[in-house]
GROMACS .gro file of C-alpha atoms in nm:
model
  240
    1MET     CA    1   0.981   0.141  -0.634
    2ILE     CA    2   0.948  -0.228  -0.533
    3GLU     CA    3   0.627  -0.280  -0.311
    4LEU     CA    4   0.690  -0.436   0.024
    5GLY     CA    5   0.427  -0.662   0.166
    6VAL     CA    6   0.478  -0.737   0.544
    7ASN     CA    7   0.358  -1.068   0.659
    8ILE     CA    8   0.242  -1.055   1.033
    9ASP     CA    9   0.163  -1.395   1.101
   10HIS     CA   10   0.457  -1.451   1.355
   11VAL     CA   11   0.326  -1.168   1.571
   12ALA     CA   12   0.024  -1.393   1.611
   13THR     CA   13   0.260  -1.703   1.656
   14VAL     CA   14   0.393  -1.534   1.965
   15ARG     CA   15   0.042  -1.449   2.095
   16GLN     CA   16  -0.073  -1.782   2.041
   17ALA     CA   17   0.202  -1.931   2.246
   18ARG     CA   18   0.022  -1.816   2.545
   19ARG     CA   19  -0.339  -1.812   2.392
   20THR     CA   20  -0.359  -1.455   2.515
   21TYR     CA   21  -0.423  -1.125   2.366
   22GLU     CA   22  -0.088  -0.976   2.294
   23PRO     CA   23   0.107  -0.888   2.085
   24ASP     CA   24  -0.193  -0.788   1.861
   25PRO     CA   25  -0.154  -0.844   1.478
   26ALA     CA   26  -0.362  -0.542   1.397
   27ILE     CA   27  -0.149  -0.315   1.623
   28ALA     CA   28   0.165  -0.474   1.431
   29ALA     CA   29   0.016  -0.400   1.079
   30ALA     CA   30  -0.059  -0.038   1.180
   31LEU     CA   31   0.313   0.003   1.292
   32ALA     CA   32   0.422  -0.161   0.949
   33GLU     CA   33   0.215   0.080   0.760
   34GLN     CA   34   0.398   0.364   0.949
   35GLY     CA   35   0.716   0.203   0.856
   36GLY     CA   36   0.649   0.211   0.497
   37ALA     CA   37   0.478  -0.112   0.405
   38ASP     CA   38   0.283  -0.120   0.086
   39GLY     CA   39   0.062  -0.409   0.201
   40ILE     CA   40  -0.010  -0.642   0.480
   41THR     CA   41   0.005  -1.027   0.431
   42PHE     CA   42  -0.167  -1.271   0.675
   43HIS     CA   43  -0.217  -1.638   0.646
   44LEU     CA   44  -0.541  -1.794   0.772
   45ARG     CA   45  -0.443  -2.152   0.793
   46GLU     CA   46  -0.688  -2.449   0.836
   47ASP     CA   47  -0.548  -2.542   1.182
   48ARG     CA   48  -0.543  -2.162   1.293
   49ARG     CA   49  -0.188  -2.192   1.433
   50HIS     CA   50  -0.138  -1.821   1.433
   51ILE     CA   51  -0.386  -1.597   1.255
   52GLN     CA   52  -0.757  -1.636   1.381
   53ASP     CA   53  -1.076  -1.551   1.218
   54ARG     CA   54  -1.117  -1.255   1.441
   55ASP     CA   55  -0.780  -1.119   1.321
   56VAL     CA   56  -0.871  -1.137   0.971
   57ASP     CA   57  -1.209  -0.921   1.047
   58VAL     CA   58  -1.005  -0.678   1.247
   59LEU     CA   59  -0.736  -0.646   0.994
   60MET     CA   60  -0.983  -0.583   0.715
   61GLN     CA   61  -1.147  -0.306   0.922
   62THR     CA   62  -0.814  -0.133   1.003
   63VAL     CA   63  -0.545  -0.189   0.741
   64THR     CA   64  -0.528   0.101   0.525
   65VAL     CA   65  -0.287  -0.023   0.261
   66LYS     CA   66  -0.356  -0.333   0.043
   67THR     CA   67  -0.444  -0.659   0.212
   68ASN     CA   68  -0.310  -0.982   0.088
   69LEU     CA   69  -0.476  -1.285   0.246
   70GLU     CA   70  -0.291  -1.625   0.203
   71LEU     CA   71  -0.519  -1.938   0.190
   72ALA     CA   72  -0.527  -2.302   0.089
   73CYS     CA   73  -0.803  -2.422  -0.158
   74GLU     CA   74  -1.002  -2.517   0.122
   75GLU     CA   75  -1.386  -2.452   0.153
   76GLN     CA   76  -1.398  -2.275   0.486
   77VAL     CA   77  -1.126  -2.017   0.425
   78LEU     CA   78  -1.226  -1.961   0.088
   79ALA     CA   79  -1.569  -1.869   0.219
   80ILE     CA   80  -1.413  -1.625   0.468
   81ALA     CA   81  -1.196  -1.470   0.178
   82CYS     CA   82  -1.508  -1.432  -0.038
   83ARG     CA   83  -1.688  -1.259   0.265
   84VAL     CA   84  -1.419  -1.018   0.372
   85LYS     CA   85  -1.295  -0.947   0.010
   86PRO     CA   86  -0.910  -0.872   0.065
   87ASP     CA   87  -0.746  -0.689  -0.224
   88TRP     CA   88  -0.546  -0.997  -0.298
   89ALA     CA   89  -0.570  -1.367  -0.217
   90LEU     CA   90  -0.245  -1.573  -0.257
   91LEU     CA   91  -0.339  -1.944  -0.291
   92VAL     CA   92  -0.055  -2.166  -0.139
   93PRO     CA   93  -0.009  -2.526  -0.061
   94GLU     CA   94  -0.072  -2.631   0.297
   95SER     CA   95   0.020  -2.935   0.524
   96ARG     CA   96  -0.069  -2.960   0.883
   97GLU     CA   97   0.267  -3.119   0.962
   98GLU     CA   98   0.484  -2.831   0.825
   99VAL     CA   99   0.646  -2.573   1.024
  100THR     CA  100   0.613  -2.336   0.743
  101THR     CA  101   0.534  -2.344   0.359
  102GLU     CA  102   0.755  -2.592   0.212
  103GLY     CA  103   0.715  -2.565  -0.154
  104GLY     CA  104   0.492  -2.392  -0.424
  105LEU     CA  105   0.158  -2.505  -0.571
  106ASP     CA  106   0.189  -2.780  -0.827
  107VAL     CA  107  -0.030  -2.584  -1.074
  108ALA     CA  108   0.072  -2.791  -1.371
  109SER     CA  109  -0.078  -3.104  -1.217
  110ASP     CA  110  -0.388  -2.955  -1.062
  111SER     CA  111  -0.708  -3.146  -1.124
  112GLY     CA  112  -0.911  -2.835  -1.119
  113ARG     CA  113  -0.926  -2.741  -0.763
  114ILE     CA  114  -0.701  -2.444  -0.800
  115ALA     CA  115  -0.907  -2.313  -1.112
  116ALA     CA  116  -1.227  -2.342  -0.930
  117ALA     CA  117  -1.087  -2.143  -0.635
  118ILE     CA  118  -0.946  -1.875  -0.863
  119GLU     CA  119  -1.298  -1.837  -1.049
  120ARG     CA  120  -1.465  -1.815  -0.704
  121LEU     CA  121  -1.247  -1.539  -0.571
  122LYS     CA  122  -1.238  -1.340  -0.891
  123SER     CA  123  -1.633  -1.360  -0.896
  124HIS     CA  124  -1.619  -1.162  -0.557
  125GLY     CA  125  -1.379  -0.903  -0.715
  126ILE     CA  126  -1.063  -1.031  -0.554
  127LEU     CA  127  -0.725  -1.017  -0.733
  128THR     CA  128  -0.548  -1.360  -0.736
  129SER     CA  129  -0.198  -1.482  -0.705
  130LEU     CA  130  -0.035  -1.819  -0.698
  131PHE     CA  131   0.264  -1.924  -0.483
  132ILE     CA  132   0.478  -2.141  -0.702
  133ASP     CA  133   0.830  -2.259  -0.747
  134PRO     CA  134   1.046  -2.090  -0.986
  135ASP     CA  135   0.979  -2.342  -1.277
  136VAL     CA  136   0.887  -2.234  -1.621
  137ARG     CA  137   0.618  -2.524  -1.635
  138GLN     CA  138   0.450  -2.400  -1.333
  139VAL     CA  139   0.462  -2.016  -1.455
  140ALA     CA  140   0.290  -2.139  -1.790
  141ALA     CA  141   0.024  -2.327  -1.595
  142ALA     CA  142  -0.056  -2.026  -1.377
  143ALA     CA  143  -0.072  -1.797  -1.691
  144GLU     CA  144  -0.327  -2.026  -1.845
  145LEU     CA  145  -0.544  -2.005  -1.537
  146GLY     CA  146  -0.570  -1.622  -1.582
  147VAL     CA  147  -0.433  -1.516  -1.243
  148ASP     CA  148  -0.313  -1.167  -1.186
  149ALA     CA  149   0.017  -1.251  -1.042
  150VAL     CA  150   0.254  -1.524  -0.936
  151GLU     CA  151   0.469  -1.501  -0.618
  152LEU     CA  152   0.796  -1.714  -0.671
  153HIS     CA  153   0.889  -1.930  -0.395
  154THR     CA  154   1.244  -1.801  -0.269
  155GLY     CA  155   1.301  -2.038  -0.008
  156PRO     CA  156   1.555  -2.263  -0.192
  157TYR     CA  157   1.739  -1.943  -0.301
  158ALA     CA  158   1.745  -1.824   0.093
  159LEU     CA  159   1.865  -2.182   0.206
  160ALA     CA  160   2.133  -2.215  -0.073
  161LYS     CA  161   2.502  -2.205   0.012
  162ARG     CA  162   2.801  -2.095  -0.199
  163ALA     CA  163   2.766  -2.211  -0.560
  164ASP     CA  164   2.415  -2.298  -0.517
  165VAL     CA  165   2.302  -1.931  -0.452
  166ALA     CA  166   2.383  -1.837  -0.820
  167THR     CA  167   2.186  -2.137  -0.936
  168GLU     CA  168   1.884  -2.061  -0.748
  169LEU     CA  169   1.891  -1.699  -0.838
  170SER     CA  170   1.900  -1.783  -1.199
  171ARG     CA  171   1.607  -2.003  -1.167
  172LEU     CA  172   1.418  -1.707  -1.023
  173GLU     CA  173   1.523  -1.471  -1.290
  174VAL     CA  174   1.422  -1.718  -1.580
  175ALA     CA  175   1.094  -1.801  -1.418
  176GLY     CA  176   1.035  -1.431  -1.346
  177GLN     CA  177   1.097  -1.342  -1.724
  178HIS     CA  178   0.851  -1.582  -1.824
  179ALA     CA  179   0.581  -1.469  -1.580
  180SER     CA  180   0.628  -1.104  -1.679
  181GLN     CA  181   0.621  -1.190  -2.055
  182ALA     CA  182   0.294  -1.386  -1.981
  183GLY     CA  183   0.136  -1.043  -1.858
  184MET     CA  184   0.134  -1.149  -1.483
  185ARG     CA  185   0.251  -0.916  -1.195
  186LEU     CA  186   0.583  -1.082  -1.038
  187HIS     CA  187   0.598  -1.129  -0.668
  188ALA     CA  188   0.850  -1.312  -0.468
  189GLY     CA  189   0.890  -1.427  -0.118
  190HIS     CA  190   0.973  -1.679   0.155
  191GLY     CA  191   1.299  -1.682   0.370
  192LEU     CA  192   1.410  -1.323   0.255
  193ASN     CA  193   1.594  -1.122   0.503
  194TYR     CA  194   1.795  -0.800   0.528
  195VAL     CA  195   2.093  -0.955   0.354
  196ASN     CA  196   1.968  -1.200   0.092
  197VAL     CA  197   1.700  -0.971  -0.029
  198ARG     CA  198   1.908  -0.764  -0.235
  199PRO     CA  199   1.981  -0.987  -0.536
  200VAL     CA  200   1.618  -1.073  -0.552
  201ALA     CA  201   1.505  -0.717  -0.554
  202LYS     CA  202   1.727  -0.656  -0.834
  203LEU     CA  203   1.584  -0.911  -1.062
  204PRO     CA  204   1.412  -0.775  -1.367
  205GLY     CA  205   1.039  -0.739  -1.338
  206VAL     CA  206   1.010  -0.788  -0.965
  207ILE     CA  207   0.715  -0.567  -0.860
  208GLU     CA  208   0.643  -0.682  -0.494
  209LEU     CA  209   0.831  -0.875  -0.223
  210ASN     CA  210   0.648  -1.037   0.073
  211ILE     CA  211   0.855  -1.071   0.395
  212GLY     CA  212   0.745  -1.174   0.738
  213HIS     CA  213   0.976  -1.363   0.973
  214ALA     CA  214   1.274  -1.172   0.931
  215ILE     CA  215   1.086  -0.830   0.993
  216VAL     CA  216   0.908  -0.966   1.279
  217SER     CA  217   1.245  -1.109   1.427
  218ARG     CA  218   1.385  -0.778   1.369
  219ALA     CA  219   1.094  -0.596   1.525
  220VAL     CA  220   1.160  -0.795   1.858
  221MET     CA  221   1.488  -0.601   1.891
  222VAL     CA  222   1.409  -0.243   1.752
  223GLY     CA  223   1.028  -0.227   1.717
  224MET     CA  224   0.791  -0.291   1.407
  225LYS     CA  225   0.792   0.048   1.271
  226GLU     CA  226   1.183   0.062   1.260
  227ALA     CA  227   1.209  -0.302   1.133
  228VAL     CA  228   0.984  -0.234   0.832
  229SER     CA  229   1.174   0.115   0.776
  230GLU     CA  230   1.504  -0.066   0.761
  231MET     CA  231   1.373  -0.316   0.497
  232ARG     CA  232   1.197  -0.028   0.303
  233ARG     CA  233   1.539   0.144   0.295
  234ILE     CA  234   1.713  -0.159   0.143
  235LEU     CA  235   1.428  -0.204  -0.120
  236ASP     CA  236   1.453   0.148  -0.227
  237LEU     CA  237   1.815   0.123  -0.271
  238CYS     CA  238   1.768  -0.161  -0.502
  239SER     CA  239   1.492  -0.012  -0.708
  240PRO     CA  240   1.593   0.087  -1.068
   0.00000   0.00000   0.00000
């Protein structure tokens, strides 16, 4: 069965639009669990545009499925991760100007910052993953750092049109095969929705998909529990 990680960042985005107390990401996480989520993902950005420090603490106290904290290789958020000890830490690139994450980490060209962050997280018993583009060179570099998983960036696939869809899907498949052969868990995410998720879910070796914006958008119409249940049913149909 493919594991479904539900990213609740954009529940906090709605709350922060008014700088108020609702909707509460912790309540959204509980409803996502009821809908069949295998994990809850949340991104503590340096600029705190959505998830806040308090959210992290509350989520770590209340989520009963696995927790996946997205973060940049930045001292303050690394210190928070090491304090709260999520099950997984997903290292991602981060730019204050971007609307959402625009690409994967350039692990192959890293000067040691990523390696140091991985070592620090692992020393606190946290499983580590890297958000990377579906590129064999990046997969090989991630494997050399000894991470537990890679999450392939599916954004270009999600935005592709016509013939480019097959090209991007092929890139994901090739990179995924290399990740699995290197002994890493294969995760994927970014821009996946109720329609385009099916081909990605059927790729060989995919263990986990992390989906946020589409589920939160659907939840506005049908509620979080039902929105997650609908995605859960799609993934179950795609499982081998």
